[in-house]
């Protein structure tokens, strides 16, 4: 481990219920970056961040065993690792601090951008990020509504198609029924014609016989 990383480890406070009040209550640096992790040793990535930004913000680390601290920040074990920035004001009380969760890939470049932006923007940046998060949630909600509308339209179209197919089926059934009736009618017509022909021939024979008798 390099001397810089070793110094970074010293500037990263392992937080517990005993020291967290002093850490978050200190106003020398109004920005605190906190890592919540399952690991029992500080990740090298976090130490690199401490080394790069340790002069502009304070760094802390909460491990899995500190359930009370995790609960205080609303962080569950299955969501780890998580990074949050706690932003306050010089001379301000801790209860006015704002917590900004980091959302994104856990790589050095993106985490650096997050810490840099938070450090330079302060509370105004936090408010802007929260406003953007609200917009994202709103957009997500609208997208979900749009998707539901699309599904509803698809269902309606499918119902129309089923209805039309049903109507086609009904038409086909009627058509088959008419064809059957027509076939039966033709059979009856043919039978009637045969009967008429036979009766005509029989009558003709009878007439011939009567004429012969005369």
PDB file of C-alpha atoms in Angstrom:
ATOM      1  CA  UNK A   1       0.000   0.000   0.000  1.00  0.00           C
ATOM      2  CA  UNK A   2       1.366   3.430  -0.967  1.00  0.00           C
ATOM      3  CA  UNK A   3       1.961   6.178   1.545  1.00  0.00           C
ATOM      4  CA  UNK A   4      -0.907   8.166   0.006  1.00  0.00           C
ATOM      5  CA  UNK A   5      -3.365   5.309   0.417  1.00  0.00           C
ATOM      6  CA  UNK A   6      -2.107   4.724   3.935  1.00  0.00           C
ATOM      7  CA  UNK A   7      -2.775   8.358   4.768  1.00  0.00           C
ATOM      8  CA  UNK A   8      -6.187   8.047   3.153  1.00  0.00           C
ATOM      9  CA  UNK A   9      -7.052   5.148   5.446  1.00  0.00           C
ATOM     10  CA  UNK A  10      -6.305   7.369   8.433  1.00  0.00           C
ATOM     11  CA  UNK A  11      -8.651  10.049   7.072  1.00  0.00           C
ATOM     12  CA  UNK A  12     -11.510   7.580   6.608  1.00  0.00           C
ATOM     13  CA  UNK A  13     -13.383   7.162   9.887  1.00  0.00           C
ATOM     14  CA  UNK A  14     -14.999   3.817  10.644  1.00  0.00           C
ATOM     15  CA  UNK A  15     -18.330   4.984  12.030  1.00  0.00           C
ATOM     16  CA  UNK A  16     -20.128   3.496  15.017  1.00  0.00           C
ATOM     17  CA  UNK A  17     -22.908   4.627  17.320  1.00  0.00           C
ATOM     18  CA  UNK A  18     -20.209   5.992  19.627  1.00  0.00           C
ATOM     19  CA  UNK A  19     -18.484   8.349  17.191  1.00  0.00           C
ATOM     20  CA  UNK A  20     -21.091   9.159  14.542  1.00  0.00           C
ATOM     21  CA  UNK A  21     -22.444  12.190  16.417  1.00  0.00           C
ATOM     22  CA  UNK A  22     -19.036  13.842  16.496  1.00  0.00           C
ATOM     23  CA  UNK A  23     -18.396  13.006  12.835  1.00  0.00           C
ATOM     24  CA  UNK A  24     -21.662  14.367  11.461  1.00  0.00           C
ATOM     25  CA  UNK A  25     -21.814  17.234  13.948  1.00  0.00           C
ATOM     26  CA  UNK A  26     -18.401  18.593  13.002  1.00  0.00           C
ATOM     27  CA  UNK A  27     -18.709  21.741  10.864  1.00  0.00           C
ATOM     28  CA  UNK A  28     -15.070  22.066   9.731  1.00  0.00           C
ATOM     29  CA  UNK A  29     -16.070  20.345   6.516  1.00  0.00           C
ATOM     30  CA  UNK A  30     -19.703  20.641   5.582  1.00  0.00           C
ATOM     31  CA  UNK A  31     -19.621  17.732   3.125  1.00  0.00           C
ATOM     32  CA  UNK A  32     -19.426  14.166   4.400  1.00  0.00           C
ATOM     33  CA  UNK A  33     -19.113  11.221   2.034  1.00  0.00           C
ATOM     34  CA  UNK A  34     -20.143   7.952   3.637  1.00  0.00           C
ATOM     35  CA  UNK A  35     -19.728   4.409   2.371  1.00  0.00           C
ATOM     36  CA  UNK A  36     -22.080   1.676   3.618  1.00  0.00           C
ATOM     37  CA  UNK A  37     -20.495  -1.710   2.959  1.00  0.00           C
ATOM     38  CA  UNK A  38     -20.637  -5.419   3.772  1.00  0.00           C
ATOM     39  CA  UNK A  39     -16.873  -5.676   3.645  1.00  0.00           C
ATOM     40  CA  UNK A  40     -14.812  -5.849   6.818  1.00  0.00           C
ATOM     41  CA  UNK A  41     -11.923  -3.953   5.205  1.00  0.00           C
ATOM     42  CA  UNK A  42     -12.079  -0.614   3.438  1.00  0.00           C
ATOM     43  CA  UNK A  43     -12.252  -1.078  -0.366  1.00  0.00           C
ATOM     44  CA  UNK A  44      -9.317   0.275  -2.341  1.00  0.00           C
ATOM     45  CA  UNK A  45     -11.691   2.323  -4.497  1.00  0.00           C
ATOM     46  CA  UNK A  46     -12.937   4.196  -1.432  1.00  0.00           C
ATOM     47  CA  UNK A  47      -9.386   4.895  -0.263  1.00  0.00           C
ATOM     48  CA  UNK A  48      -8.579   6.349  -3.685  1.00  0.00           C
ATOM     49  CA  UNK A  49     -11.531   8.701  -3.314  1.00  0.00           C
ATOM     50  CA  UNK A  50     -10.402   9.690   0.167  1.00  0.00           C
ATOM     51  CA  UNK A  51      -6.940  10.389  -1.183  1.00  0.00           C
ATOM     52  CA  UNK A  52      -8.348  12.546  -3.991  1.00  0.00           C
ATOM     53  CA  UNK A  53     -11.008  14.508  -2.062  1.00  0.00           C
ATOM     54  CA  UNK A  54      -9.988  14.231   1.581  1.00  0.00           C
ATOM     55  CA  UNK A  55      -9.064  17.917   1.762  1.00  0.00           C
ATOM     56  CA  UNK A  56     -12.499  19.090   0.631  1.00  0.00           C
ATOM     57  CA  UNK A  57     -14.832  16.701   2.453  1.00  0.00           C
ATOM     58  CA  UNK A  58     -14.841  14.239   5.328  1.00  0.00           C
ATOM     59  CA  UNK A  59     -15.014  10.514   4.678  1.00  0.00           C
ATOM     60  CA  UNK A  60     -16.703   7.886   6.804  1.00  0.00           C
ATOM     61  CA  UNK A  61     -17.505   4.209   6.505  1.00  0.00           C
ATOM     62  CA  UNK A  62     -20.368   2.214   7.983  1.00  0.00           C
ATOM     63  CA  UNK A  63     -20.028  -1.550   8.068  1.00  0.00           C
ATOM     64  CA  UNK A  64     -22.763  -4.160   8.134  1.00  0.00           C
ATOM     65  CA  UNK A  65     -22.583  -4.702  11.890  1.00  0.00           C
ATOM     66  CA  UNK A  66     -23.753  -1.117  12.512  1.00  0.00           C
ATOM     67  CA  UNK A  67     -27.432  -1.885  12.022  1.00  0.00           C
ATOM     68  CA  UNK A  68     -28.637   1.194  13.923  1.00  0.00           C
ATOM     69  CA  UNK A  69     -26.693   3.562  11.654  1.00  0.00           C
ATOM     70  CA  UNK A  70     -27.912   1.787   8.554  1.00  0.00           C
ATOM     71  CA  UNK A  71     -31.491   2.036   9.793  1.00  0.00           C
ATOM     72  CA  UNK A  72     -31.016   5.753  10.530  1.00  0.00           C
ATOM     73  CA  UNK A  73     -30.113   6.310   6.869  1.00  0.00           C
ATOM     74  CA  UNK A  74     -32.801   3.942   5.583  1.00  0.00           C
ATOM     75  CA  UNK A  75     -30.300   1.530   4.064  1.00  0.00           C
ATOM     76  CA  UNK A  76     -30.879  -2.227   4.018  1.00  0.00           C
ATOM     77  CA  UNK A  77     -28.240  -4.932   3.920  1.00  0.00           C
ATOM     78  CA  UNK A  78     -29.367  -6.268   0.552  1.00  0.00           C
ATOM     79  CA  UNK A  79     -28.812  -2.844  -1.074  1.00  0.00           C
ATOM     80  CA  UNK A  80     -25.108  -2.629  -0.140  1.00  0.00           C
ATOM     81  CA  UNK A  81     -22.753  -1.163  -1.119  1.00  0.00           C
ATOM     82  CA  UNK A  82     -24.236   2.336  -0.950  1.00  0.00           C
ATOM     83  CA  UNK A  83     -22.687   5.802  -0.923  1.00  0.00           C
ATOM     84  CA  UNK A  84     -24.354   8.930   0.437  1.00  0.00           C
ATOM     85  CA  UNK A  85     -23.285  12.532   0.784  1.00  0.00           C
ATOM     86  CA  UNK A  86     -24.384  14.424   3.875  1.00  0.00           C
ATOM     87  CA  UNK A  87     -24.431  18.152   3.163  1.00  0.00           C
ATOM     88  CA  UNK A  88     -24.669  20.813   5.835  1.00  0.00           C
ATOM     89  CA  UNK A  89     -23.795  24.450   6.413  1.00  0.00           C
ATOM     90  CA  UNK A  90     -21.105  26.018   8.544  1.00  0.00           C
ATOM     91  CA  UNK A  91     -22.663  26.955  11.856  1.00  0.00           C
ATOM     92  CA  UNK A  92     -25.820  25.038  11.008  1.00  0.00           C
ATOM     93  CA  UNK A  93     -27.283  22.272  13.126  1.00  0.00           C
ATOM     94  CA  UNK A  94     -27.133  18.639  12.119  1.00  0.00           C
ATOM     95  CA  UNK A  95     -30.916  18.318  11.871  1.00  0.00           C
ATOM     96  CA  UNK A  96     -30.795  20.669   8.884  1.00  0.00           C
ATOM     97  CA  UNK A  97     -28.273  18.537   7.015  1.00  0.00           C
ATOM     98  CA  UNK A  98     -29.448  16.989   3.779  1.00  0.00           C
ATOM     99  CA  UNK A  99     -28.684  13.454   2.673  1.00  0.00           C
ATOM    100  CA  UNK A 100     -28.021  12.832  -1.004  1.00  0.00           C
ATOM    101  CA  UNK A 101     -27.815   9.138  -2.009  1.00  0.00           C
ATOM    102  CA  UNK A 102     -25.532   8.301  -4.886  1.00  0.00           C
ATOM    103  CA  UNK A 103     -27.247   6.508  -7.755  1.00  0.00           C
ATOM    104  CA  UNK A 104     -24.999   5.095 -10.408  1.00  0.00           C
ATOM    105  CA  UNK A 105     -22.122   2.806 -11.250  1.00  0.00           C
ATOM    106  CA  UNK A 106     -19.576   2.221  -8.499  1.00  0.00           C
ATOM    107  CA  UNK A 107     -16.485   3.212 -10.423  1.00  0.00           C
ATOM    108  CA  UNK A 108     -13.892   5.845  -9.590  1.00  0.00           C
ATOM    109  CA  UNK A 109     -14.771   8.312 -12.347  1.00  0.00           C
ATOM    110  CA  UNK A 110     -18.499   8.493 -11.614  1.00  0.00           C
ATOM    111  CA  UNK A 111     -18.059   8.578  -7.848  1.00  0.00           C
ATOM    112  CA  UNK A 112     -15.447  11.312  -8.293  1.00  0.00           C
ATOM    113  CA  UNK A 113     -17.913  13.357 -10.334  1.00  0.00           C
ATOM    114  CA  UNK A 114     -20.555  12.871  -7.644  1.00  0.00           C
ATOM    115  CA  UNK A 115     -18.264  14.002  -4.804  1.00  0.00           C
ATOM    116  CA  UNK A 116     -16.830  16.854  -6.851  1.00  0.00           C
ATOM    117  CA  UNK A 117     -20.250  18.170  -7.831  1.00  0.00           C
ATOM    118  CA  UNK A 118     -21.565  17.847  -4.286  1.00  0.00           C
ATOM    119  CA  UNK A 119     -18.526  19.591  -2.819  1.00  0.00           C
ATOM    120  CA  UNK A 120     -18.661  22.484  -5.268  1.00  0.00           C
ATOM    121  CA  UNK A 121     -22.444  22.843  -5.360  1.00  0.00           C
ATOM    122  CA  UNK A 122     -23.306  22.343  -1.707  1.00  0.00           C
ATOM    123  CA  UNK A 123     -26.961  22.517  -0.673  1.00  0.00           C
ATOM    124  CA  UNK A 124     -27.988  24.086  -3.989  1.00  0.00           C
ATOM    125  CA  UNK A 125     -26.636  21.031  -5.787  1.00  0.00           C
ATOM    126  CA  UNK A 126     -28.436  18.727  -3.376  1.00  0.00           C
ATOM    127  CA  UNK A 127     -31.724  20.522  -3.999  1.00  0.00           C
ATOM    128  CA  UNK A 128     -31.154  20.361  -7.750  1.00  0.00           C
ATOM    129  CA  UNK A 129     -30.372  16.648  -7.619  1.00  0.00           C
ATOM    130  CA  UNK A 130     -33.474  15.961  -5.556  1.00  0.00           C
ATOM    131  CA  UNK A 131     -35.554  17.984  -7.974  1.00  0.00           C
ATOM    132  CA  UNK A 132     -34.090  15.965 -10.837  1.00  0.00           C
ATOM    133  CA  UNK A 133     -34.830  12.754  -8.932  1.00  0.00           C
ATOM    134  CA  UNK A 134     -38.441  13.904  -8.505  1.00  0.00           C
ATOM    135  CA  UNK A 135     -38.655  14.605 -12.238  1.00  0.00           C
ATOM    136  CA  UNK A 136     -37.198  11.173 -12.991  1.00  0.00           C
ATOM    137  CA  UNK A 137     -39.763   9.518 -10.750  1.00  0.00           C
ATOM    138  CA  UNK A 138     -42.507  11.549 -12.406  1.00  0.00           C
ATOM    139  CA  UNK A 139     -41.257  10.604 -15.860  1.00  0.00           C
ATOM    140  CA  UNK A 140     -41.003   6.972 -14.777  1.00  0.00           C
ATOM    141  CA  UNK A 141     -44.586   7.151 -13.532  1.00  0.00           C
ATOM    142  CA  UNK A 142     -45.725   8.674 -16.814  1.00  0.00           C
ATOM    143  CA  UNK A 143     -43.879   5.980 -18.744  1.00  0.00           C
ATOM    144  CA  UNK A 144     -45.602   3.329 -16.659  1.00  0.00           C
ATOM    145  CA  UNK A 145     -48.965   4.960 -17.305  1.00  0.00           C
ATOM    146  CA  UNK A 146     -48.162   5.139 -21.018  1.00  0.00           C
ATOM    147  CA  UNK A 147     -47.192   1.472 -21.022  1.00  0.00           C
ATOM    148  CA  UNK A 148     -50.427   0.614 -19.237  1.00  0.00           C
ATOM    149  CA  UNK A 149     -52.354   2.615 -21.846  1.00  0.00           C
ATOM    150  CA  UNK A 150     -50.525   0.767 -24.604  1.00  0.00           C
ATOM    151  CA  UNK A 151     -51.371  -2.553 -22.999  1.00  0.00           C
ATOM    152  CA  UNK A 152     -54.981  -1.442 -22.675  1.00  0.00           C
ATOM    153  CA  UNK A 153     -55.044  -0.493 -26.372  1.00  0.00           C
ATOM    154  CA  UNK A 154     -53.495  -3.849 -27.291  1.00  0.00           C
ATOM    155  CA  UNK A 155     -56.104  -5.644 -25.203  1.00  0.00           C
ATOM    156  CA  UNK A 156     -58.871  -3.612 -26.807  1.00  0.00           C
ATOM    157  CA  UNK A 157     -57.553  -4.370 -30.279  1.00  0.00           C
ATOM    158  CA  UNK A 158     -57.289  -8.056 -29.440  1.00  0.00           C
ATOM    159  CA  UNK A 159     -60.869  -8.004 -28.195  1.00  0.00           C
ATOM    160  CA  UNK A 160     -62.018  -6.355 -31.420  1.00  0.00           C
ATOM    161  CA  UNK A 161     -60.171  -8.980 -33.438  1.00  0.00           C
ATOM    162  CA  UNK A 162     -61.720 -11.757 -31.339  1.00  0.00           C
ATOM    163  CA  UNK A 163     -65.117 -10.153 -31.804  1.00  0.00           C
ATOM    164  CA  UNK A 164     -64.630  -9.928 -35.546  1.00  0.00           C
ATOM    165  CA  UNK A 165     -63.422 -13.500 -35.665  1.00  0.00           C
ATOM    166  CA  UNK A 166     -66.491 -14.461 -33.671  1.00  0.00           C
ATOM    167  CA  UNK A 167     -68.673 -12.603 -36.144  1.00  0.00           C
ATOM    168  CA  UNK A 168     -66.881 -14.301 -39.022  1.00  0.00           C
ATOM    169  CA  UNK A 169     -67.468 -17.589 -37.293  1.00  0.00           C
ATOM    170  CA  UNK A 170     -71.138 -16.796 -36.948  1.00  0.00           C
ATOM    171  CA  UNK A 171     -71.314 -15.844 -40.638  1.00  0.00           C
ATOM    172  CA  UNK A 172     -69.588 -19.074 -41.601  1.00  0.00           C
ATOM    173  CA  UNK A 173     -71.992 -21.050 -39.450  1.00  0.00           C
ATOM    174  CA  UNK A 174     -74.968 -19.340 -41.075  1.00  0.00           C
ATOM    175  CA  UNK A 175     -73.432 -19.921 -44.480  1.00  0.00           C
ATOM    176  CA  UNK A 176     -72.925 -23.608 -43.765  1.00  0.00           C
ATOM    177  CA  UNK A 177     -76.489 -23.831 -42.511  1.00  0.00           C
ATOM    178  CA  UNK A 178     -77.838 -22.212 -45.663  1.00  0.00           C
ATOM    179  CA  UNK A 179     -75.740 -24.496 -47.838  1.00  0.00           C
ATOM    180  CA  UNK A 180     -77.125 -27.520 -45.994  1.00  0.00           C
ATOM    181  CA  UNK A 181     -80.661 -26.279 -46.399  1.00  0.00           C
ATOM    182  CA  UNK A 182     -80.049 -25.601 -50.098  1.00  0.00           C
ATOM    183  CA  UNK A 183     -78.633 -29.076 -50.580  1.00  0.00           C
ATOM    184  CA  UNK A 184     -81.633 -30.599 -48.818  1.00  0.00           C
ATOM    185  CA  UNK A 185     -83.973 -28.461 -50.893  1.00  0.00           C
ATOM    186  CA  UNK A 186     -82.277 -29.614 -54.091  1.00  0.00           C
ATOM    187  CA  UNK A 187     -82.528 -33.232 -52.949  1.00  0.00           C
ATOM    188  CA  UNK A 188     -86.232 -32.777 -52.221  1.00  0.00           C
ATOM    189  CA  UNK A 189     -86.693 -31.029 -55.580  1.00  0.00           C
ATOM    190  CA  UNK A 190     -84.980 -33.896 -57.392  1.00  0.00           C
ATOM    191  CA  UNK A 191     -87.088 -36.450 -55.491  1.00  0.00           C
ATOM    192  CA  UNK A 192     -90.238 -34.507 -56.342  1.00  0.00           C
ATOM    193  CA  UNK A 193     -89.232 -34.342 -60.016  1.00  0.00           C
ATOM    194  CA  UNK A 194     -88.551 -38.082 -60.026  1.00  0.00           C
ATOM    195  CA  UNK A 195     -91.913 -38.675 -58.394  1.00  0.00           C
ATOM    196  CA  UNK A 196     -93.685 -36.434 -60.914  1.00  0.00           C
ATOM    197  CA  UNK A 197     -91.901 -38.191 -63.765  1.00  0.00           C
ATOM    198  CA  UNK A 198     -92.823 -41.592 -62.421  1.00  0.00           C
ATOM    199  CA  UNK A 199     -96.413 -40.545 -61.830  1.00  0.00           C
ATOM    200  CA  UNK A 200     -96.582 -38.989 -65.277  1.00  0.00           C
ATOM    201  CA  UNK A 201     -95.328 -42.180 -66.856  1.00  0.00           C
ATOM    202  CA  UNK A 202     -97.787 -44.218 -64.771  1.00  0.00           C
ATOM    203  CA  UNK A 203    -100.679 -41.933 -65.748  1.00  0.00           C
ATOM    204  CA  UNK A 204     -99.604 -42.131 -69.343  1.00  0.00           C
ATOM    205  CA  UNK A 205     -99.629 -45.906 -69.131  1.00  0.00           C
ATOM    206  CA  UNK A 206    -103.074 -45.884 -67.544  1.00  0.00           C
ATOM    207  CA  UNK A 207    -104.426 -43.569 -70.224  1.00  0.00           C
ATOM    208  CA  UNK A 208    -102.976 -45.791 -72.944  1.00  0.00           C
ATOM    209  CA  UNK A 209    -104.578 -48.797 -71.288  1.00  0.00           C
ATOM    210  CA  UNK A 210    -107.989 -47.108 -71.141  1.00  0.00           C
ATOM    211  CA  UNK A 211    -107.742 -46.089 -74.738  1.00  0.00           C
ATOM    212  CA  UNK A 212    -106.917 -49.671 -75.667  1.00  0.00           C
ATOM    213  CA  UNK A 213    -109.939 -50.922 -73.759  1.00  0.00           C
ATOM    214  CA  UNK A 214    -112.169 -48.702 -75.830  1.00  0.00           C
TER     215      UNK A 214
END
